[in-house]
Structures are given as structure tokens and as C-alpha cells.
Amino acid sequence: MAELRFSALREVFSRGPVEVTTPSKIVSEYYGENVFDLPKMERFLSKEAYKVVKRAIDEGKSLTRQEADQVAMGLKAWATGKGATHYTHWFHPLTDGTAEKHDGFIEIVENGQVVEKFSGEVLVQSEPDASSFPSGGLRNTFEARGYTAWDVSSPVFIVGTTLCIPTIFVSWTGEALDYKAPLLKALSELDRAATDVCQYFDKDVTKVIATLGCEQEYFLIDDALYYARPDIVLAERTLMGHQSSKDQQLSDHYFGSISERVMAFIEDFECEAYKLGIPVKTRHNEVAPNQFESAPIFEEVNLAVDHNLLLMDVMRRVARKHKFRVLFHEKPFAGINGSGKHNNWSMATNTGVNLLSPGKNPKTNLQFLTFLVNVIKAVNDSNDVLRASVMNESNSYRLGGHEAPPAIISVFLGTYLINMLENIARKVTDKKMTPAQKTELKLGIGKIPEILLDNTDRNRTSPFAFTGNKFEFRAVGSSANCSPAMIVLNAAVAYQLTQFKKDVDVIIKKGVNKDEAIFQVLKKYILESERVLFEGDNYSKEWHAEAKKRKLCNLASVPESISLYLTKASREVLVGSGVFTDKELESRVEVEYEKFAKKVQIESRVLGDLAMNHIVPIAITYMTSLIENVKGLKEIYNNTEYERLAGARKEVIVTISDHISMIKKLVSEMVDARRKANVIEDNYKKAIAYESKVKPYLDEIRNHIDKLELVVDNEMWPLPKYRELLFTR
Ligand code: ADP
Ligand code: MG
């Protein structure tokens, strides 16, 4: 009965670490060997072609057909030299992962011979029959095909024998069908707006790039146990399972020494990542048992997003070799920590300045303050849509959980900066500042660098925290593509900086000097954004009450959160800045509603199946054996003895029987609720029905199953238990 569970456990016990054959070279010698990066372009391309690509990368331009042909020639030479036989346009559809369709290099020429061919045409553009990807009504399956176009800012790479070309994915009518196209637009908006503002401080700034370093959390479980848990296979999380007596209470896994078998896996995937030019740097055990983190050195946002997606892919692949499964789900196990993907974000100029790093003198510090306050204002004004950007079905189990950032988006700054902002809000007036006031303000700012070096008062509970020289957006889910969060954040900050420039210029035109005009606008912004600043414990109940008073959004509902993309304010930021058209935004929201409903539907089906076909039959079998036992007692003992002995057993029979009845009843109600939800046409209403009418059953049914797990004979229990999933490796 429990054969699958026990044979899986036996399999795990017999495993040792997989032998890892990392290159004998040091990392710097093989780093990026599978990437067509600038040094390789210089080697494989003509001088002219190299110059063209370099310019296209720097200026965000695309290539002409002829230029592309030249690049394709060199690229083919490099790729085939490395054993590549196929190429693919690699893109980010609105599903959770990446997509690829491979084509061989081969072509048959006149005399029937086969040759390797690769032209500029197929390098820059391709037309995958991608009609099955979600488009939210932008594209009917029978009409338009989408096409993919090369994103030159992200280098081409080889995985196995396939040359992968990072691309955007758009419909023939020009609407974006992916995450990359709007991300590139948001980043270019940020560049324009931030460069404009930098002109107040430094005329040499001609380009600003947004930077991102994502800390990726994940769980590992053994392959054999994975296959013995259909819920993990199909829904990526456990839909049942009683808590293990010991899990993370002792915090003994956090930062503990990494086991040999896990270490072999980590070394192996890191080596693959290095070959792909992904700069992974930090690795450690996380809080929950079998939970880990990998963090790279930060990069330009678009590249960092590609690298994160590629890294997740590499980890999944390498894990198979080590007989592990990587779980990127935000909450694979109830009752213990979930996983996030902290997005460390900042902005850097072409002159090498991190705009969120306090400078060494008052001038650069006023620049720092300007960007800091504008980000805060952006988070305040775009609070709703930032929340919408991180909310989805799987992350909803984590956000608002006891250990994760709450669903309320607030900003943490640390005592020193908070005091400084208060100072500005109090001291700056419309009147000309006295020299003494100016000195005081500038002195205050001048002290920032030393103070921030000591970052001891970090607040781990904040969803958006300033951490010395960057913000950390922690509400992003571990399984997510960072793009939605990055699109919204960068567009919101770009929108805000544009507004700032206008506001300051109006005051300068009145004859006020530049620094003072900046101070006046910053003061206004600080006062307007005070409600979003919170230094306390974001996990506390008091914060929920306080946030309500401050009118900060705290929605538990996923579809309702997603609908915040469509408010007037969100549209002004996202459509007003040209990142989306109204139609694109609306279609994306449709896709999100659909995804939500489908995921709940899948979980509900899996749970129903497991409950009725795996758990209930076992519970009945065990109950029957107890009944037999009670009957036996009756045969061999007299009445008084029998009553004394059978009492406890009868109670267990009743308990089991009650749970079985409840499970049957709830499953049938859940199926009914699903049926009703399925006939709803409107995607939003359907998602709401799934959330309010179907989803609650998941917990209720689970509750009864988990109670059964405690009474049914361990020898019979069909699914690997939490203690086995979390501690066996
Ligand atoms: P932690 O926050 O866990 O203490 P660190 O602050 O050292 O760790 O770094 C976390 C992540 O932040 C890393 O991926 C790092 O590269 C990234 N990071 C550091 N500086 C920046 C920056 N200016 N812009 C974006 N990400 C950054
Ligand atoms: Mg961090």
C-alpha cells in the first residue's frame, strides 16, 4: 500500500553524492565560455560588424539586414566551433518560464548535400507558431502569429548543442506578448528621466542604467520522494502533510554547514552558470530545512532578469543529474518559511556613480537625496500597482504569511535617514534658507556615508527596504519572472523623476536657485509620502491597523490585487510613459486572472484525487482492521472486560470515520463549486469565484487529511511525510 513511499525512502537512503567534474581551471579561465560576449565578438566578427553591434548595444538600436548578415556569419563560426547544431529564439512568454523552439543549422543545397547555414534574417527575427501562448485576447489563434526579434543588449549563449538568441516576442500588430518588450521600454524610460535629473548635478551623465541583483531562494527534495508526491509533481507544492515535530524551531539549518550531497549539486550548477556568464556569488542554507539561497553579483536589469531565468533553468537541469528536484514554489510546505526572490535594485550612471549610494561631498549627497526621495515618492504613489506586480496564486501563500513581507508595501529607511528626511520636512520653507540652515542640512547629509556603513538596524520584515546603497524589493516571489516587478518599479520611478524635473524647473523659473528649488520640492514629496515610511515590525498586527489608518492598500485577494493594474493612477504611469498600451495592459491582466483560476483549479483537482483515491481508501482499510480487532475482542473476552478494552479503539474508529465523511462531503462540495466557477465567462469573476468559493476547500480538506495522518498506521500511509521530505537527503 505504502510501497511507493517506502521504496522511495530506501532509494534516498542508498544515495551518495554525485561525482562532480568541475573544470580543473580556475573560474576566471572558463567564465562565460558559452556566451558570445564582446571579446568573442571582437574575435569572430569583422571590425565593421563588431562596431555595429557594439553601437547597437550601447544605444539600444536594432541592426539592418545587411549588418545582421555579417554578425550571423561570425556567430555561426563561433557556435558550430563549439558543437552547436541548432539555434533558437529564446523568449519570455506570459507563462511562468521561458520558451524556445529549436531549428537545425542544416540546409540542403542544389546537389543534395547538407551544409550549415545561418543568416542575418533568422538571427534578428523569427516567426514561431506560438499561437498557444496566452495573449489575453490580443491575438486570435486563427489569425496573427507572433514574431520574435533579437534583443542585442542580452548576449547570445549556447546550452548543450543549441545556440540561444534572447528575443522579444510581439504580435504582428506590434503588441507585446512577452515580459521583455515592456521591460526594455520601462528601462529606457528610466534612463531618459534619470539622466535628465542627473543634469542638475553633473553634465557628464549621459546614461543611467537600472541595476538588479536577485537573491534566489529554493528548496531541494530527493527525486524519488518527489515522484511519490503527486501534489508536488502537478502543483509544485504539498497540498497536505502534517507538520513535522521538528522543523525550523531551532534555526539550526540557517547558515549551517552545507551537506556533501547538496554541495555537490551547488558546485555543479554554479559551474554551469559561470560558463554562461552568470555571476553567482553567494550560497547558503536558509531558515527552513532543505531550503537554500543563491545570489549573483548585480547586473543591468534586463541582463539580470535573463540570467535569473537561465539560472533557474540550469538549476532544474543540474538537479536531475544529482537526483534532486528544485522547488521554486513560494510555499511548498505549510507552516515553515516560504521562498522569495529579493530584488536588490539601484541606478548607476555612465560616470560610475551609484545614484542610491550616499556620496562623499554635499553635492553628490544632494543627488543621492534626490533619487532616494523620488523612489520613496514613486513607491508611495504607485503603491497599488507595485503590489499588483508581485501578487499571483503561488506568492499569495507567502505574502502576508508570518515570516514573509506582508501584502502591505511600505518603505524602510533606517533611523538616520528617517531623521534626516524629517529634518528637511521641518526646516525647509518657501523662504530663502538662512546660511545656518543650509549648513545644517548639508552637514546632516554629509554624515550619511559613515553612518550607513554601519547597517546594523536593518529591518528584515520590510517588503521594500533601503540597505545602504540600494533598495531591496522583497515581496517578489521565488518562482516569478522578475520582469513584472521591474517593469512597474522602473516605470514608476521614471514617471516620478519626470514629474520632479518639471516641479523643480517651475521653481527655478521664478528665480530661486537650483539647490533651494530642489530642497523645496523634496520637502513637498517627503510630506506627501510619509504614510509609506514604516520602521517597525511589518509582521505585527499593529502594523495592519496602522496601515489601514494610513490608507495603504492591504488586499488579501489575488484577482482584486491584479485589478489594481487598471486604476487611473496605474494607467497614467504605465500607459502614460509608453511602457504599455491600454490594450496591452488590459490583456495582461486577463492573462493573470486566467492563470490564477487555472492554478487553483489544478490544485483543487489534485487534492480531490489524492483525497478520494489515496487517503480515504487507506483510512478505510485501517479502520476496518480496527473493527476486526474490536470484533475479536468481543469473541474472546466477557462483556465487562470487552467494554474496558474496546473503548479506546472504538473512539479511534469514530474519529477516522468522521474525518472520512467530512473529506467526502467537502470534496463533493468543492467539485460542485468548481463546476459553477467553470461556466463563468468573465475572467475576473471566474478568478474571484475560484478564490472565494473553491480555494477555501483546499485548507479545509487538508485539515482532515492531516489529522488522519496522525492516527492512521504509519506503515500504511501512502505519501512521504513532511519529516521525510524535509530531512531525508
Ligand atoms: P544581503 O542583502 O543579503 O546582505 P548584499 O547586500 O551583499 O547581501 O547583496 C545582495 C544582493 O544585492 C547581491 O546580489 C548584490 O550583488 C546586490 N547589490 C549590491 N549592490 C547593488 C546595486 N547597486 N544594485 C543592485 N544590486 C546590488
Ligand atoms: Mg539582501
CSV table of N, CA and C in Angstrom, one decimal, residues 7 35 52 64 90 126 134 161 191 240 269 285 321 355 365 390 441 522 547 558 604 622 642 676:
chain,number,residue,atom,x,y,z
A,7,SER,N,9.7,2.5,-0.9
A,7,SER,CA,10.7,2.3,-1.8
A,7,SER,C,11.5,3.6,-2.2
A,35,VAL,N,29.2,32.0,-23.9
A,35,VAL,CA,28.5,33.2,-24.3
A,35,VAL,C,29.2,34.0,-25.4
A,52,VAL,N,29.3,47.8,-35.3
A,52,VAL,CA,27.9,48.0,-35.5
A,52,VAL,C,27.1,47.4,-34.3
A,64,THR,N,20.4,46.5,-39.3
A,64,THR,CA,19.8,46.3,-40.6
A,64,THR,C,20.1,44.9,-41.0
A,90,TRP,N,15.0,32.6,-27.9
A,90,TRP,CA,14.7,32.3,-26.5
A,90,TRP,C,13.9,33.5,-26.0
A,126,SER,N,12.2,36.0,-36.1
A,126,SER,CA,11.7,34.6,-36.3
A,126,SER,C,10.2,34.6,-36.1
A,134,PRO,N,-0.4,32.3,-23.9
A,134,PRO,CA,-1.5,33.2,-23.5
A,134,PRO,C,-1.3,34.6,-24.1
A,161,THR,N,23.7,21.8,-27.3
A,161,THR,CA,24.1,22.0,-28.7
A,161,THR,C,23.2,23.0,-29.3
A,191,ASP,N,16.1,55.5,-18.0
A,191,ASP,CA,17.3,56.1,-18.5
A,191,ASP,C,17.1,57.5,-18.8
A,240,MET,N,-1.1,18.7,1.2
A,240,MET,CA,-1.4,18.0,2.5
A,240,MET,C,-0.1,17.7,3.2
A,269,PHE,N,26.0,23.3,-10.4
A,269,PHE,CA,25.1,24.3,-11.1
A,269,PHE,C,25.9,25.6,-11.2
A,285,ASN,N,22.7,28.0,3.4
A,285,ASN,CA,21.4,27.3,3.9
A,285,ASN,C,20.5,28.4,4.3
A,321,LYS,N,20.4,15.6,-12.5
A,321,LYS,CA,21.6,14.7,-12.5
A,321,LYS,C,22.0,14.3,-11.1
A,355,LEU,N,23.5,55.9,-7.9
A,355,LEU,CA,22.7,57.0,-7.5
A,355,LEU,C,22.0,56.8,-6.2
A,365,ASN,N,25.8,64.3,-2.4
A,365,ASN,CA,24.8,63.8,-1.5
A,365,ASN,C,23.4,64.4,-1.7
A,390,VAL,N,3.5,41.9,-7.9
A,390,VAL,CA,4.1,40.8,-7.2
A,390,VAL,C,3.1,39.7,-6.8
A,441,LEU,N,21.7,71.5,7.1
A,441,LEU,CA,21.2,70.5,6.2
A,441,LEU,C,22.3,69.7,5.5
A,522,LEU,N,11.7,68.5,-2.7
A,522,LEU,CA,11.9,67.3,-1.9
A,522,LEU,C,11.1,67.3,-0.6
A,547,ALA,N,-1.6,50.6,9.1
A,547,ALA,CA,-1.6,50.8,7.6
A,547,ALA,C,-3.0,51.1,7.1
A,558,VAL,N,-6.2,37.9,-4.6
A,558,VAL,CA,-5.2,38.0,-5.7
A,558,VAL,C,-5.9,38.7,-6.9
A,604,SER,N,-7.0,22.1,-6.8
A,604,SER,CA,-8.3,21.5,-6.3
A,604,SER,C,-8.5,20.1,-6.9
A,622,TYR,N,-7.5,0.9,7.3
A,622,TYR,CA,-7.0,0.9,8.6
A,622,TYR,C,-8.2,0.8,9.6
A,642,TYR,N,-14.5,-6.7,27.8
A,642,TYR,CA,-14.6,-6.2,26.5
A,642,TYR,C,-14.8,-4.7,26.5
A,676,LYS,N,-19.5,25.3,-10.9
A,676,LYS,CA,-20.2,26.6,-11.0
A,676,LYS,C,-19.2,27.7,-11.5
